[in-house]
GROMACS .gro file of C-alpha atoms in nm:
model
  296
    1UNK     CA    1   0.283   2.888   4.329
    2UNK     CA    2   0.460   2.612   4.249
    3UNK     CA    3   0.219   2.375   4.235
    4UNK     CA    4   0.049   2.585   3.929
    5UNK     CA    5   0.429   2.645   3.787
    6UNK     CA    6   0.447   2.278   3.762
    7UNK     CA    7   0.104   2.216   3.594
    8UNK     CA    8   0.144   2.460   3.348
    9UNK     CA    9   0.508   2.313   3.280
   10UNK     CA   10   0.343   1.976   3.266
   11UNK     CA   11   0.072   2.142   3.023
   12UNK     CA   12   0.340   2.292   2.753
   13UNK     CA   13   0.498   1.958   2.769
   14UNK     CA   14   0.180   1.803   2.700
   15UNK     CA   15   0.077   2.071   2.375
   16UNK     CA   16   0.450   1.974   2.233
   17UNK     CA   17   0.392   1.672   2.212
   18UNK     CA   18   0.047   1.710   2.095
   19UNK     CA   19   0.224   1.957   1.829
   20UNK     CA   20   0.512   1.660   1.723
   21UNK     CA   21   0.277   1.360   1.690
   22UNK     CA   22   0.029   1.587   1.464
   23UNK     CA   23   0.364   1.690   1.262
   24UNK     CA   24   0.441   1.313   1.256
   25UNK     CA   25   0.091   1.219   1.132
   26UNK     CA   26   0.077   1.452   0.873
   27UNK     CA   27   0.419   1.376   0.738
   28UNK     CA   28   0.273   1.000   0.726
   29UNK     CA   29  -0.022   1.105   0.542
   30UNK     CA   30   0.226   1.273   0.261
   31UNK     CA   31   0.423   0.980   0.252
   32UNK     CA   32   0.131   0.746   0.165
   33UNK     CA   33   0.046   0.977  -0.086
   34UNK     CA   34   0.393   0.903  -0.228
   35UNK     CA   35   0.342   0.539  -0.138
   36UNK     CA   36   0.048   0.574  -0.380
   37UNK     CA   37   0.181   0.726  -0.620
   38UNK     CA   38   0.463   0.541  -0.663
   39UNK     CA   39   0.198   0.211  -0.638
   40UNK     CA   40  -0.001   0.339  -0.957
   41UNK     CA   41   0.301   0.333  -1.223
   42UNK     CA   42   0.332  -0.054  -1.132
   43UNK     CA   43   0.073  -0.193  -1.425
   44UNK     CA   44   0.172  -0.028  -1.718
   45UNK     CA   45   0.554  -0.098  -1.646
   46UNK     CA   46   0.489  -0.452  -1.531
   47UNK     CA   47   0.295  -0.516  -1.858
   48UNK     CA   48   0.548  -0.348  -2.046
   49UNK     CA   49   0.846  -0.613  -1.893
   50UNK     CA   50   0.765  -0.926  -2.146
   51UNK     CA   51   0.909  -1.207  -1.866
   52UNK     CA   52   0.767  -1.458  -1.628
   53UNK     CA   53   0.548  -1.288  -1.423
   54UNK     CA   54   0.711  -1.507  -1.104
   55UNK     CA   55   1.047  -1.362  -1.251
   56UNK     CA   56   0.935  -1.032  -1.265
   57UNK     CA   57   0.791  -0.993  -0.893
   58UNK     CA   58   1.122  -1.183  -0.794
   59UNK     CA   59   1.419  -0.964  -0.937
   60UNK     CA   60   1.138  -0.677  -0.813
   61UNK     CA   61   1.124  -0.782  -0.472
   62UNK     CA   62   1.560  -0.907  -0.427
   63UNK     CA   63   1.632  -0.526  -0.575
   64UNK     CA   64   1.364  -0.362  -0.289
   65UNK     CA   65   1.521  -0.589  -0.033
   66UNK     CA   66   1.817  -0.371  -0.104
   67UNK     CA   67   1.630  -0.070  -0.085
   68UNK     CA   68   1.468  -0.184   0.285
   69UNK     CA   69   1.721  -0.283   0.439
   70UNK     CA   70   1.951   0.065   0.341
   71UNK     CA   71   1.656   0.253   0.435
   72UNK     CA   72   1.620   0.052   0.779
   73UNK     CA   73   1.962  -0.025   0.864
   74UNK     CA   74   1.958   0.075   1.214
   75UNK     CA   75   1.599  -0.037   1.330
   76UNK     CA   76   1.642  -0.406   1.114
   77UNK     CA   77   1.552  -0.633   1.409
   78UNK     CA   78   1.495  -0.974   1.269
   79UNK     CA   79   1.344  -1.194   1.534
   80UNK     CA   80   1.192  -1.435   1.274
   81UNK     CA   81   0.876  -1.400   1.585
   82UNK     CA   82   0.557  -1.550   1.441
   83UNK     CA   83   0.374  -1.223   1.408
   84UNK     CA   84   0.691  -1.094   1.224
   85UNK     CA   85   0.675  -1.414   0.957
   86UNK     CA   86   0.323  -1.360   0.953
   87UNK     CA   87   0.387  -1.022   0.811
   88UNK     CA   88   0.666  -1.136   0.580
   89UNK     CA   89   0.453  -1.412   0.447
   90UNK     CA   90   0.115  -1.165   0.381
   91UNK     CA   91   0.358  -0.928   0.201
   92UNK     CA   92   0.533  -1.176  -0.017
   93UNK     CA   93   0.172  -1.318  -0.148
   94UNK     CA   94   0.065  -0.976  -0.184
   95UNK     CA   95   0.354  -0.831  -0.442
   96UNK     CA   96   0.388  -1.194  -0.591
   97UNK     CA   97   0.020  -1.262  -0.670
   98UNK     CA   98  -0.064  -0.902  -0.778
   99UNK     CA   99   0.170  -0.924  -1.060
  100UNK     CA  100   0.059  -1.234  -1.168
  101UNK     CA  101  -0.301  -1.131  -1.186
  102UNK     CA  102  -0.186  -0.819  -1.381
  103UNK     CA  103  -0.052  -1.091  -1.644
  104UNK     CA  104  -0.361  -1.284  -1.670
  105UNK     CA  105  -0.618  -1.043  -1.616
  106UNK     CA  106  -0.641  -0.681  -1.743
  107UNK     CA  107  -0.455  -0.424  -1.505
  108UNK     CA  108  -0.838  -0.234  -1.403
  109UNK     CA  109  -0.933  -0.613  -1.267
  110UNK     CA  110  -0.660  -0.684  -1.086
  111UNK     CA  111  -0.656  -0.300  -0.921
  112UNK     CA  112  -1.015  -0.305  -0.858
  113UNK     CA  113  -1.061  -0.670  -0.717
  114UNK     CA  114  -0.750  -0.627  -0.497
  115UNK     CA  115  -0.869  -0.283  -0.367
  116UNK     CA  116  -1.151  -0.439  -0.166
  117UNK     CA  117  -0.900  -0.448   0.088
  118UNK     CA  118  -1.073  -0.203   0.267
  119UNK     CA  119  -1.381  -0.391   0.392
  120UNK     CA  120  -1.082  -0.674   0.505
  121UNK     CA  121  -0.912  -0.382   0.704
  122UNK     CA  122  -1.187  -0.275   0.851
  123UNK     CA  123  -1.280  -0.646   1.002
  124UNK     CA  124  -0.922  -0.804   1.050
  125UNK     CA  125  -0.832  -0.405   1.261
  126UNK     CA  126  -1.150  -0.456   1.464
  127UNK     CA  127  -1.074  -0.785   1.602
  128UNK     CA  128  -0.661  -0.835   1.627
  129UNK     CA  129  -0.616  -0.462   1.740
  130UNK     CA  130  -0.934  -0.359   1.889
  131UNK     CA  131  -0.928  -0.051   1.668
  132UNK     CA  132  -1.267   0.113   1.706
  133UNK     CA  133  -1.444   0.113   1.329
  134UNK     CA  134  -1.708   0.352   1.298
  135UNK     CA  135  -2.003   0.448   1.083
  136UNK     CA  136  -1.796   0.696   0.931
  137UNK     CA  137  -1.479   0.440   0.854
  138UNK     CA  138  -1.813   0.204   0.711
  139UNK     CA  139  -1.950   0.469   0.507
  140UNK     CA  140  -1.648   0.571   0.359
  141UNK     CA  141  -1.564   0.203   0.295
  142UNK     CA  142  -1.923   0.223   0.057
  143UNK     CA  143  -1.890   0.526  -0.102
  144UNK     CA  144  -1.500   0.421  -0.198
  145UNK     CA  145  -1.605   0.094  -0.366
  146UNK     CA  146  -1.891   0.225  -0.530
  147UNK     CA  147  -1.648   0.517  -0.692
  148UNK     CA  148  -1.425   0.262  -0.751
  149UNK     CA  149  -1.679   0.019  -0.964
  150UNK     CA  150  -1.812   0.350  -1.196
  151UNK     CA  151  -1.431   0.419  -1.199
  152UNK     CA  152  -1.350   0.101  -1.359
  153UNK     CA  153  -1.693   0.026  -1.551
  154UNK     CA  154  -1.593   0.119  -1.879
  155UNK     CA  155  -1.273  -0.092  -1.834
  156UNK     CA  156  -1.391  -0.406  -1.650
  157UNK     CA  157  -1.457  -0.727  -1.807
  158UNK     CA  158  -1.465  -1.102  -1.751
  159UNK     CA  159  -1.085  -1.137  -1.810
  160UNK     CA  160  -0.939  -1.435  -1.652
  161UNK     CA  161  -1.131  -1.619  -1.395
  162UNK     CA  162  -0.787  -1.707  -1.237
  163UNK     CA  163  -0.663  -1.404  -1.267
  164UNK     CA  164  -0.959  -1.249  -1.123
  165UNK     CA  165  -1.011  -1.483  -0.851
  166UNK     CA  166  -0.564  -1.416  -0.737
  167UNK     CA  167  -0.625  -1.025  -0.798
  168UNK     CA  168  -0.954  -1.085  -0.522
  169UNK     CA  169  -0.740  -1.306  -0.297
  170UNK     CA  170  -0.456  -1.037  -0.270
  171UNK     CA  171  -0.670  -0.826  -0.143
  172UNK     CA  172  -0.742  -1.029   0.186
  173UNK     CA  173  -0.331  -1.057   0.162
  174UNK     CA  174  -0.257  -0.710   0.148
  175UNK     CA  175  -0.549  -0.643   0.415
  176UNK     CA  176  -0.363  -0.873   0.656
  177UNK     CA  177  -0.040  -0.759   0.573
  178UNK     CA  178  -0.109  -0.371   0.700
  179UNK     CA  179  -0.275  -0.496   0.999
  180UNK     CA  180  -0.013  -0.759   1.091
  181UNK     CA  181   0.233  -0.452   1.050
  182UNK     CA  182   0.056  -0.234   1.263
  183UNK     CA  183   0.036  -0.499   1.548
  184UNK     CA  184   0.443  -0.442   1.502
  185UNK     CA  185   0.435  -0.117   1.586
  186UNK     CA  186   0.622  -0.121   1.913
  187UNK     CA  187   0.870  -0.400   1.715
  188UNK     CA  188   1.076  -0.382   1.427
  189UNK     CA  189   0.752  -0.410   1.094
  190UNK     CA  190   1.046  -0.344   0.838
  191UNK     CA  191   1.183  -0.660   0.932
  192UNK     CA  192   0.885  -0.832   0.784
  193UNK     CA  193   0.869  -0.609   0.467
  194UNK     CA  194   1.260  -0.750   0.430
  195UNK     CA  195   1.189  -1.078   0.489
  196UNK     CA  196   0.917  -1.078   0.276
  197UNK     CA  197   1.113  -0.946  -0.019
  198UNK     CA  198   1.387  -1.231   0.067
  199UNK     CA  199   1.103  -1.474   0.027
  200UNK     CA  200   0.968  -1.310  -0.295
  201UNK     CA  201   1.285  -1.350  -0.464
  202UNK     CA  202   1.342  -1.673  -0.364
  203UNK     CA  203   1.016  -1.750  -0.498
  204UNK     CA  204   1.116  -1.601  -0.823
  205UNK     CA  205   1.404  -1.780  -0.903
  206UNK     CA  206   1.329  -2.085  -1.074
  207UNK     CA  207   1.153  -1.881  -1.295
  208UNK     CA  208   1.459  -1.653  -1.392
  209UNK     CA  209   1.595  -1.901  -1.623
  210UNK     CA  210   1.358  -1.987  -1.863
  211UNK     CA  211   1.431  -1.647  -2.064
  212UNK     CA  212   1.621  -1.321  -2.012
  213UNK     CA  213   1.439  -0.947  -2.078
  214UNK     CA  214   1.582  -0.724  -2.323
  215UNK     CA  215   1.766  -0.350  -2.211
  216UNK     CA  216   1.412  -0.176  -2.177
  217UNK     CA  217   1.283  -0.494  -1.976
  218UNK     CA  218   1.567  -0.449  -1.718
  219UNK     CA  219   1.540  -0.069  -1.731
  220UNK     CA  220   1.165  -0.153  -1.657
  221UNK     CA  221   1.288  -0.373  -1.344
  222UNK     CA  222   1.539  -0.131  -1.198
  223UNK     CA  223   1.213   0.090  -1.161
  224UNK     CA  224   0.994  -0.103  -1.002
  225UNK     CA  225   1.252  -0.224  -0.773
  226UNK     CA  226   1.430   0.058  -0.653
  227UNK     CA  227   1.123   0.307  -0.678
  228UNK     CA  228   0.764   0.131  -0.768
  229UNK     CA  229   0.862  -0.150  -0.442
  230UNK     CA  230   1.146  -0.047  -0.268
  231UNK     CA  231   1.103   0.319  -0.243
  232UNK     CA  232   0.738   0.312  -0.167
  233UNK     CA  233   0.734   0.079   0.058
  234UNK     CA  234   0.996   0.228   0.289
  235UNK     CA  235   0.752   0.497   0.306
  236UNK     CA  236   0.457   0.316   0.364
  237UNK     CA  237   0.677   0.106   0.639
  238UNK     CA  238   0.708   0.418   0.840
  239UNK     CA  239   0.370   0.573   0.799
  240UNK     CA  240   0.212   0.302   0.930
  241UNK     CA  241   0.364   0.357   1.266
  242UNK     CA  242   0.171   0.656   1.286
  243UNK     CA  243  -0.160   0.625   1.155
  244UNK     CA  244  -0.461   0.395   1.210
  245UNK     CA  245  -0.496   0.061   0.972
  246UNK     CA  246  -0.850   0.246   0.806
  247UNK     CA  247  -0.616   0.585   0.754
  248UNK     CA  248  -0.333   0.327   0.579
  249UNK     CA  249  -0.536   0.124   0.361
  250UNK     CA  250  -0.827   0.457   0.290
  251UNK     CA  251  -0.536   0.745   0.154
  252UNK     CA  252  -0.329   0.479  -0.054
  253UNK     CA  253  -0.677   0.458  -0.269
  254UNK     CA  254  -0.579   0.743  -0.475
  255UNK     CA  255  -0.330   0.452  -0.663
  256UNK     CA  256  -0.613   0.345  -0.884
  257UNK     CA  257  -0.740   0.723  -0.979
  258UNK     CA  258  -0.353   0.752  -1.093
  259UNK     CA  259  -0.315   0.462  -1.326
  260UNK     CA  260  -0.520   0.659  -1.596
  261UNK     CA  261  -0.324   0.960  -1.581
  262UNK     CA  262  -0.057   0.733  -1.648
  263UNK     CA  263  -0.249   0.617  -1.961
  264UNK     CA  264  -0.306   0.958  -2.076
  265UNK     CA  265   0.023   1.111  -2.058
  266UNK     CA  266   0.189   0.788  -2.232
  267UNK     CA  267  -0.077   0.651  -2.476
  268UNK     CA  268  -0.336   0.999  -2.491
  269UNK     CA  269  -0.634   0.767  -2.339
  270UNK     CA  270  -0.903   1.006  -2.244
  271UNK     CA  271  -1.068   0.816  -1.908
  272UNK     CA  272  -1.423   0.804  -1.983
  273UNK     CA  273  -1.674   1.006  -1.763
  274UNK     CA  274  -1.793   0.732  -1.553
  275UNK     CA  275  -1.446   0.718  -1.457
  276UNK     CA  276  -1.420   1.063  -1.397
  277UNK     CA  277  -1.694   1.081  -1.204
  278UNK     CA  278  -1.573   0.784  -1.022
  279UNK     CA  279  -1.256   0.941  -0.896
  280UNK     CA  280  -1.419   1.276  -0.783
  281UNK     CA  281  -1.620   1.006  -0.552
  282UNK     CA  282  -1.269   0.815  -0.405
  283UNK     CA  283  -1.080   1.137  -0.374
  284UNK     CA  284  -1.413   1.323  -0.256
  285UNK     CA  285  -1.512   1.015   0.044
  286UNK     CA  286  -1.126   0.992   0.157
  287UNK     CA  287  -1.090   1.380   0.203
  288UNK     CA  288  -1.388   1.439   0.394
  289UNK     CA  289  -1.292   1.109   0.629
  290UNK     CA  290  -0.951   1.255   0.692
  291UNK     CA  291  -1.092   1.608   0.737
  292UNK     CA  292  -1.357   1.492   0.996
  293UNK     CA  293  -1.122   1.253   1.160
  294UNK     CA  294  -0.834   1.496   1.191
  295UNK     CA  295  -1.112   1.768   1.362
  296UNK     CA  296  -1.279   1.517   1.581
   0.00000   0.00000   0.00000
């Protein structure tokens, strides 16, 4: 009797915590959402603060250190390890770069040629943390960047070869970043995001002084510090504890379908139908992953 008293004890304690980490995914899955959403109003804001786009990512990135480190204050470990200046250094070229491509290429370039961070994931998760990628992961990979190309077709054009080439580059950056982050997860991965905002502002600041934005331009920069950087990122910091690198990088791609609802509630852009149809294909290919995923 006891015997079977102690393996169904040992059974209810294994369905609880079955029950909390399912709670804790799902909670992770809503905040990437937010992370996402709080992404997508990053272009039109960024294009709307007329300043050095080195400025602008640095002011950005010394208000969100702020942010982290409030939101962290009891699990900041700074080790300055190698993996964790790895991570700091992937995150600072990924916020840095991506606004400069937004200033010399147009804002559907830089979001589409960044968001082949995917394919990156998939590789870089496969070989530093053995995560298993599957058909389905590769499949969903396809069906996202071919959504994402008839998303931006009507937009996309040969903009700035610089510009096009940073907005590509950032997204090996941002690839690397998430992955480097994940292979934190037993450490302290909001230490990098921190460090990585330090270095961002740093970065920034011989740039601050060649001119000064007006009151909307600052009002622009207390948003995307506090909530468009700072915010999301504390999310994103703790979600990625808790789901897979393919899960982190695959939800957050609802941040391009957003930027033209933007658009159209501020400017009354209608997205063309491509576009439309594109989106129905990103939001359609991540659901069904997450659905399958979460019954397998």
């Amino acid at each position: 009797m006891g015997k079977t008293y102690g393996s169904q004890s040992y059974m209810k304690k294994l369905s609880s915590e079955d029950c909390n980490a399912r709670r804790e995914n799902s909670r992770a899955i809503l905040f990437l959402l937010a992370a996402a959403l709080l992404w997508s109003t990053g272009g039109l804001v960024i294009k709307w603060v007329e300043w050095n786009p080195m400025a602008i990512s640095g002011v950005r990135s010394a208000i969100s250190a702020v942010i982290i480190a409030t939101a962290f204050r009891h699990d900041l470990k700074i080790t300055c390890s190698p993996l964790q200046l790895a991570g700091a250094i992937a995150y600072a070229l990924t916020v840095s770069l991506f606004v400069v491509a937004n200033k010399l290429t147009t804002a559907a370039n830089a979001i589409l040629l960044q968001y082949t961070a995917p394919v990156h994931v998939a590789l870089l998760a496969a070989w530093l943390l053995k995560e298993r990628i599957t058909l389905r992961d590769w499949l969903t990979i396809t069906a996202v960047l071919t959504g994402m190309v008839m998303f931006f077709f009507e937009q996309m054009s040969p903009g700035n070869l610089a510009g096009n080439l940073i907005a590509l580059f950032t997204g090996f950056t941002f690839a690397l970043f998430i992955v480097l982050m994940r292979k934190q997860q037993g450490d302290s991965p909001a230490a990098s995001v921190f460090l990585g905002n330090v270095l961002t502002a740093l970065l920034g600041l011989p740039f601050m002084f060649d001119s000064v934005p007006g009151l909307h331009g600052w009002l622009g920069m207390i948003y995307l510090g506090v909530f468009q950087l700072g915010l999301s990122y504390a999310l994103y910091t703790w979600a990625l504890a808790r789901v897979t690198a393919m899960e982190a990088i695959l939800i957050t791609l609802i941040e391009p379908v957003l930027n033209p609802v933007w658009v159209f509630l501020l400017m009354g852009e209608v997205p063309a139908l491509t576009s439309l149809v594109g989106g129905v294909i990103i939001i359609g290919a991540v659901t069904v992953h997450h659905i399958i995923g979460a019954r397998s």
